[in-house]
Coordinates of C-alpha atoms in Angstrom, one line a residue:
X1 CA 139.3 119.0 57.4
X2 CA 138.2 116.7 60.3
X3 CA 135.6 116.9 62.3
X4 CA 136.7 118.9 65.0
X5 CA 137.9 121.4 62.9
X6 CA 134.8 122.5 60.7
X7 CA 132.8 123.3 64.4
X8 CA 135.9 124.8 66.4
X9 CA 136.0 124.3 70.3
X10 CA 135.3 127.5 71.8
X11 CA 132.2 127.7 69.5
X12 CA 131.0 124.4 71.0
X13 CA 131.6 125.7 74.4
X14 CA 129.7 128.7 73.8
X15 CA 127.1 127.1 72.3
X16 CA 126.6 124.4 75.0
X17 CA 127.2 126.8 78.0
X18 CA 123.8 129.0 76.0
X19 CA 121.8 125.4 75.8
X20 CA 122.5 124.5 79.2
X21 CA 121.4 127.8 80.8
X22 CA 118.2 126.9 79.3
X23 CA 117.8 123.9 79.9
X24 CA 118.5 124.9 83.3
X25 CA 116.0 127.3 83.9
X26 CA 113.5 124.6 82.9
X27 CA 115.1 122.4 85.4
X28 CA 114.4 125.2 88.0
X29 CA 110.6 125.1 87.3
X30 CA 110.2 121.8 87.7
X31 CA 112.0 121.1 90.4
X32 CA 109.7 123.7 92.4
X33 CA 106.7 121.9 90.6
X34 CA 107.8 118.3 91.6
X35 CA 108.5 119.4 95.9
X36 CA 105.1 121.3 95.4
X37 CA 103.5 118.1 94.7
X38 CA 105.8 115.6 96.6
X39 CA 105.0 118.2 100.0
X40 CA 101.1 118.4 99.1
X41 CA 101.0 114.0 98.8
X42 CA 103.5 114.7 102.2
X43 CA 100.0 116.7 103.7
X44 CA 97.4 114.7 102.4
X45 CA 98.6 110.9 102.5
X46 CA 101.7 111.2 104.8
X47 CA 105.1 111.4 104.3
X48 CA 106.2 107.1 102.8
X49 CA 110.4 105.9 102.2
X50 CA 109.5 106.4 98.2
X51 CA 108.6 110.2 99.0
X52 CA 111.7 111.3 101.1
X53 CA 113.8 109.2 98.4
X54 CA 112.2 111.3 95.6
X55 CA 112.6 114.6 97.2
X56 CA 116.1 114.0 98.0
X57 CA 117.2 112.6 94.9
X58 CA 115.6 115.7 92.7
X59 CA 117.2 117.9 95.2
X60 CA 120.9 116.0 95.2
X61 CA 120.6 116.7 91.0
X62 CA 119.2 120.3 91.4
X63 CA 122.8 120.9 93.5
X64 CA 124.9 118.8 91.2
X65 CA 123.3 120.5 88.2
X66 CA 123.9 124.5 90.3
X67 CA 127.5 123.6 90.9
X68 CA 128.2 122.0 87.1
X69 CA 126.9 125.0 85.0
X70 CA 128.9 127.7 88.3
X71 CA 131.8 125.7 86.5
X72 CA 130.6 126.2 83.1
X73 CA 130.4 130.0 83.7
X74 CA 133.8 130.1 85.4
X75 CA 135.4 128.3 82.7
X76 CA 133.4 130.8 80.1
X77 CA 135.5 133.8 81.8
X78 CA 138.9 132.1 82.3
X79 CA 138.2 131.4 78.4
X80 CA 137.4 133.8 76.7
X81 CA 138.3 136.2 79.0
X82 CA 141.1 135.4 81.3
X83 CA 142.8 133.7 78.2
X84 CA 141.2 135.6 75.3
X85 CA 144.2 138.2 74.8
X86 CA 145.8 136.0 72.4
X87 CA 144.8 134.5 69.1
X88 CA 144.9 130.6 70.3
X89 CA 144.5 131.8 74.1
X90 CA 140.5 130.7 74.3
X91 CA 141.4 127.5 72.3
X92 CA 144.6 126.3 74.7
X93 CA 142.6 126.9 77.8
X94 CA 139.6 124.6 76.5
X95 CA 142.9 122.2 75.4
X96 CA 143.9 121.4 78.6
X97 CA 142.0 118.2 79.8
X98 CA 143.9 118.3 83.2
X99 CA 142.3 121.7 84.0
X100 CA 141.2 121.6 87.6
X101 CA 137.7 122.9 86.4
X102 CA 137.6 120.6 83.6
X103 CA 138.2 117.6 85.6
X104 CA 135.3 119.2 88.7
X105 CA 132.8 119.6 85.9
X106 CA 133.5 116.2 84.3
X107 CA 133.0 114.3 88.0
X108 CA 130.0 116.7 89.0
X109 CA 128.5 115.2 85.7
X110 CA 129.4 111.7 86.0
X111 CA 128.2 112.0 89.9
X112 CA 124.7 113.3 88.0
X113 CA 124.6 110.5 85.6
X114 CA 125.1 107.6 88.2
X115 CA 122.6 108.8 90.8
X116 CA 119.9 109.1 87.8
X117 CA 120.9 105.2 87.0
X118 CA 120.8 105.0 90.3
X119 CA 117.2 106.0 91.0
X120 CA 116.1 104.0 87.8
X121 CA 117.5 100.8 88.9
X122 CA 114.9 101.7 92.6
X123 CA 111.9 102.4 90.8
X124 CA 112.6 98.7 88.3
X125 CA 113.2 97.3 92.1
X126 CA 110.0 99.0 93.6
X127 CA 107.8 98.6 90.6
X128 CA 108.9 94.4 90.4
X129 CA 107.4 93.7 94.2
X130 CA 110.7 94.7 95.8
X131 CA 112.5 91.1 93.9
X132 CA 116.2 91.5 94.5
X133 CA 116.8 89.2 91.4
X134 CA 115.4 92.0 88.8
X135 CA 118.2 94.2 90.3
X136 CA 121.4 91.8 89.5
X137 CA 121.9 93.3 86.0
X138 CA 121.0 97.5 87.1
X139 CA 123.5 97.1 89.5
X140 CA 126.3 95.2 87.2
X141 CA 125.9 97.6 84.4
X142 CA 125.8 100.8 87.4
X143 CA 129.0 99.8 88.7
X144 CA 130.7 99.5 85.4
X145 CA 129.5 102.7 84.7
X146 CA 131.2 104.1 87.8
X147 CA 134.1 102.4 87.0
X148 CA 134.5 104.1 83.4
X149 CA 133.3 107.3 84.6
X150 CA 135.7 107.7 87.4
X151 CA 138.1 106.0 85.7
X152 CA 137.6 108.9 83.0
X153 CA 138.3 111.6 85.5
X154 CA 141.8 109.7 86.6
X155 CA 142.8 109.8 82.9
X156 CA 142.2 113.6 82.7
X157 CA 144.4 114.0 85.4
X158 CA 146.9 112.4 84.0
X159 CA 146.7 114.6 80.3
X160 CA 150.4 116.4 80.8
X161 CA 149.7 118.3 77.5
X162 CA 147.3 120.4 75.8
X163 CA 145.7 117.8 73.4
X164 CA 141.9 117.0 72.2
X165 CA 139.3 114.8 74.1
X166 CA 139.3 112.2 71.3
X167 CA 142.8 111.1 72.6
X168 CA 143.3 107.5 72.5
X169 CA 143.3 106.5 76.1
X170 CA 140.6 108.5 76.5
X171 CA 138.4 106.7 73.8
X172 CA 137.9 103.6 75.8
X173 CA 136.7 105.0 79.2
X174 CA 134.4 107.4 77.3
X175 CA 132.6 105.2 75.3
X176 CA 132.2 102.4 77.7
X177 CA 130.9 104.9 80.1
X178 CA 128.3 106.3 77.6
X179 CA 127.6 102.7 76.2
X180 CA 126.9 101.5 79.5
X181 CA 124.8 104.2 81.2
X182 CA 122.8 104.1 77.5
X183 CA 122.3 100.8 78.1
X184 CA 121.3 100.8 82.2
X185 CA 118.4 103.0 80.7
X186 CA 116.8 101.2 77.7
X187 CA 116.9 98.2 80.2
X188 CA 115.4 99.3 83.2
X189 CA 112.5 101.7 81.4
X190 CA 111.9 98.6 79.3
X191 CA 111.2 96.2 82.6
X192 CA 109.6 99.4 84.0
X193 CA 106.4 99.6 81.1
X194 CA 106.2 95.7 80.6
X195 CA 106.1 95.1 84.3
X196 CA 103.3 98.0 84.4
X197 CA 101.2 96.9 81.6
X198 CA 101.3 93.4 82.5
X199 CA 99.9 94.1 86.0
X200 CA 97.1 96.8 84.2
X201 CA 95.9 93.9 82.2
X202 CA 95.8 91.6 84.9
X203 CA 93.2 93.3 87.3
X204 CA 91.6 95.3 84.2
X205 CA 88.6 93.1 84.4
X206 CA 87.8 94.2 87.9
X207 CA 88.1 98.2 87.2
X208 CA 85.7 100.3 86.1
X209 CA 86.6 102.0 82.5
X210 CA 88.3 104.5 83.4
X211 CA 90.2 103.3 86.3
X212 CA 91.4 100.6 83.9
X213 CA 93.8 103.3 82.4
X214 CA 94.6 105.5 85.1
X215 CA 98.1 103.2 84.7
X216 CA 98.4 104.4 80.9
X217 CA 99.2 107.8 81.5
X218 CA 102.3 107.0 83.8
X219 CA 103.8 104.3 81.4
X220 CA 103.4 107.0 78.4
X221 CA 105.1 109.9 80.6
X222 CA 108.0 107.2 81.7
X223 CA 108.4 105.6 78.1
X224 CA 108.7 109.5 76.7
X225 CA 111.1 110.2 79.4
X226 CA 113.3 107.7 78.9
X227 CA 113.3 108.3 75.1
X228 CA 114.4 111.9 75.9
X229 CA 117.6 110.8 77.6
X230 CA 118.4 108.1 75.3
X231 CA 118.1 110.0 72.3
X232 CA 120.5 112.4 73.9
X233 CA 122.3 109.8 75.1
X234 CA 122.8 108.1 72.2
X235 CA 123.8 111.8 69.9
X236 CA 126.8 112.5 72.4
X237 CA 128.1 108.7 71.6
X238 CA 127.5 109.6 68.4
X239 CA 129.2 112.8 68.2
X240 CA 132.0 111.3 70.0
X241 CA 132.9 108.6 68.1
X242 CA 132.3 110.6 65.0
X243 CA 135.4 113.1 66.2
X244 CA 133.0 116.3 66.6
X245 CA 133.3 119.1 69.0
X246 CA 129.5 119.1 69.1
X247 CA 129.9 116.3 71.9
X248 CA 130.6 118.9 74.2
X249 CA 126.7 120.8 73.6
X250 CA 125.2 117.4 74.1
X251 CA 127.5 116.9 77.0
X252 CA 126.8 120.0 78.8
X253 CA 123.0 119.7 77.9
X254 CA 122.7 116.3 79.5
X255 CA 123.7 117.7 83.1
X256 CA 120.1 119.5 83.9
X257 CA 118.5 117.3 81.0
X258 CA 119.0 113.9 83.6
X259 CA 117.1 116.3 86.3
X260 CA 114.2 117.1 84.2
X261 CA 113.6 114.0 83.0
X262 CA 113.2 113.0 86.8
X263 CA 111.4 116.2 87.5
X264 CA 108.9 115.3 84.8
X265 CA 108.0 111.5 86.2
X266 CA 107.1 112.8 89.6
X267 CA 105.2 115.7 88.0
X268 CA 103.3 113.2 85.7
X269 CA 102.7 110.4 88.9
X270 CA 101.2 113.4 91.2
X271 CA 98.7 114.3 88.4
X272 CA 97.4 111.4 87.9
X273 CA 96.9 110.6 91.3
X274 CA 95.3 113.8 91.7
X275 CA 92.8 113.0 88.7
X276 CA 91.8 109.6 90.1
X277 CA 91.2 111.5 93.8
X278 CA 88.8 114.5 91.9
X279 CA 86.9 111.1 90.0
X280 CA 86.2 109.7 93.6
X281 CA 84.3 112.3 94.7
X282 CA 82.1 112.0 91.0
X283 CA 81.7 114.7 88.5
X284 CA 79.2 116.8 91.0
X285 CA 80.3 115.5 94.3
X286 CA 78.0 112.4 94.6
X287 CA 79.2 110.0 97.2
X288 CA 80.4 106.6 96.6
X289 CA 79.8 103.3 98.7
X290 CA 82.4 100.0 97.8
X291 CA 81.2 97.3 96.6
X292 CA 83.3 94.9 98.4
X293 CA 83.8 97.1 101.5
X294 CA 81.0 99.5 102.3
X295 CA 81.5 102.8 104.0
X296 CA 81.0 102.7 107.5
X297 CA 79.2 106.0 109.3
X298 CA 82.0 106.4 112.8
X299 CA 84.9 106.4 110.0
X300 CA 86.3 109.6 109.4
X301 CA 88.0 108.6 106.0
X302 CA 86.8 105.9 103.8
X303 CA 89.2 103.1 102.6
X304 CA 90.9 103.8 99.8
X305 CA 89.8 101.0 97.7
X306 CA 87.6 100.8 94.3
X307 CA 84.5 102.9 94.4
X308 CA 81.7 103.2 92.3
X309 CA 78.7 106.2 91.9
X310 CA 75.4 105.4 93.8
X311 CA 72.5 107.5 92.6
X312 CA 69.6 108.2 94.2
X313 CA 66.8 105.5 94.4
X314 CA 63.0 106.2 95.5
X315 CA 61.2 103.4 96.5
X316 CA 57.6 103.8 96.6
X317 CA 55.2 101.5 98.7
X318 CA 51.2 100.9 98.4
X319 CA 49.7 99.5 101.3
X320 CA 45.7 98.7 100.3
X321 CA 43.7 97.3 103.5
X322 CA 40.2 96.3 103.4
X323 CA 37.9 95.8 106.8
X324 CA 34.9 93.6 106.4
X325 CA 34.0 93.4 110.3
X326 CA 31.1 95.2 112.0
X327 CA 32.9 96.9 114.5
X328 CA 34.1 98.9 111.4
X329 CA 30.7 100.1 110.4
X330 CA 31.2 103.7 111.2
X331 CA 34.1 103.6 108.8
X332 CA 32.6 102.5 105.8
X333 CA 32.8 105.4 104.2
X334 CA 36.7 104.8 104.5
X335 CA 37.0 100.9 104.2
X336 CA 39.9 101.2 101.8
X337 CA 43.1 102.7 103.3
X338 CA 45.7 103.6 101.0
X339 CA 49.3 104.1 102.9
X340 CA 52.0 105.6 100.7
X341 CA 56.1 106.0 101.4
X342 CA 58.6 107.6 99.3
X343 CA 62.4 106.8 100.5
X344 CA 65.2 108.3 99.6
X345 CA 67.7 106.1 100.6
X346 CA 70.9 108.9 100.6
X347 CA 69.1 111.2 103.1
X348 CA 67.6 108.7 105.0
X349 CA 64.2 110.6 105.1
X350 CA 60.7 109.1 104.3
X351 CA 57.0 110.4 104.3
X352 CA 54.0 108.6 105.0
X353 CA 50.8 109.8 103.9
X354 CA 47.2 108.4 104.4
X355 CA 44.4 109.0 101.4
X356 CA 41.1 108.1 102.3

């Protein structure tokens, strides 16, 4: 018995159409979570290129991923269904690779696939100073990755009969596309973490403690993220060579999977930016002056730069004055004059009292 045949198809497709409904309504929650936050940084700090590119990017997956599992559903009815009257009915539908649903759903998914390599090959470009030269092998391995995957959805078009997925001029296109897009990924989130960690260590000697690994938290979430795709990744290639049906469930999962792994970065980013904005303002609302740039009083907001905690300082002066001339002789009995202030140097106020 092969592989295909101990997990039949329509099994597999009910499976994965269950596991991508999930996976989808976690998609949905993040995605509200990651425009809340990308719309408050819009209010507070202004609306930058990397903002608008974020928004539309998670928005352009949250469509892709709508219109792939709409397909999914519709496919699930003309199935089982539609087709279901007959013994091998459910089976022949899910046969025909040249399906016009089957071939939408397959270039909504490579469409999904390259705009996430897509996005990670911008944020190795943004993260490396804007150098062009760190973007030569993204955008090699993106393009062959088009190439297969497109090239994939010409070859189901071309399927004249009912016949498995693990056909051989399918096996090429497939595996190079998964192979490739595997590949674009390890790469780029690789270059991502060093790139960060090498500039953390760099200026760690002129943070404060804390500050020092505000940088951590944002490697971990990207590192974890990245791991997450792979690993799926790396099952549905594989599934697929191994001649399993359960390639479609990975397949299927991977369509909102790619958008909540995105969803999760910006979700990460905008709490940790929120964190280092509450420790500005110290644990009880203390101000803050910079060391290298002090606050001035006309300036509505204060330069973003480092900041560290001033505490309140009293400064206590003792002025003792004694007056040995004649002219002072009706004063004698107050020849010592002691002259105390008390300064607070965050309200500004002082007292000055006279003892005799």
């Amino acid at each position: 018995m092969s592989a295909a045949d101990s997990f039949p198809l329509p099994r597999a497709e009910i499976i994965a159409l269950f596991l991508e409904s999930m996976l989808f309504g976690a998609f949905v929650v993040l995605y509200c979570i990651s425009m809340w936050i990308l719309m408050y940084r819009e209010k507070h700090h202004g609306r930058s290129k990397l903002h608008k590119w974020m928004s539309g990017t998670a928005t352009v997956m949250f469509l892709l991923a709508i219109a792939h599992l709409c397909f999914d559903v519709q496919r699930a009815i003309d199935g089982f269904i539609t087709h279901g009257g007959t013994p091998t009915g459910t089976l022949d539908f899910y046969n025909r690779l040249s399906n016009p649903t089957h071939v939408g759903k397959t270039v909504i998914y490579i469409t999904q696939t390259l705009v996430g390599d897509a996005f990670v090959a911008y944020r190795l470009y943004v993260v490396w100073g804007r150098n062009s030269w760190i973007l030569v092998l993204p955008i090699l391995l993106l393009l062959g990755t088009a190439v297969a995957g497109y090239g994939i959805c010409y070859e189901l078009t071309q399927v004249k009969r009912p016949g498995a997925i693990f056909q051989s001029n399918l096996v090429p296109w497939i595996t190079s596309f998964f192979s490739l897009s595997l590949t674009t990924n390890v790469i780029a989130t690789f270059l991502i973490t060093g790139r960060i960690v090498w500039s953390n260590q760099k200026v760690k000697r002129y943070r404060a403690g804390y500050a020092a690994l505000t940088n951590w938290g944002v490697v971990e979430t990207i590192v974890q993220s990245a791991a997450i795709y792979s690993a799926a990744l790396a099952s549905l290639l594989a599934t697929y060579v191994s001649g399993s049906n359960a390639q479609y469930v990975c397949l299927d999962s991977l369509q909102p999977l790619i958008g909540i792994v995105f969803t999760l970065i910006i979700i990460r980013v905008g709490l940790n930016e929120t964190t280092s904005e509450a420790s500005r303002g110290g644990p009880h609302g203390e101000p803050r002056i910079n060391a290298a740039h002090p606050v001035h009083p006309h300036r509505e907001h204060p330069m973003p730069f480092q900041q560290y905690p001033m505490r309140p300082l009293a400064i206590n002066v003792s002025v003792s004055k004694t007056h040995d001339r004649a002219s002072f002789d009706a004063y004698d009995g107050q020849d010592v004059i002691h002259v105390q202030k008390d300064v607070d140097l965050e309200s500004g106020d002082g007292s000055r009292r006279r003892s005799p």
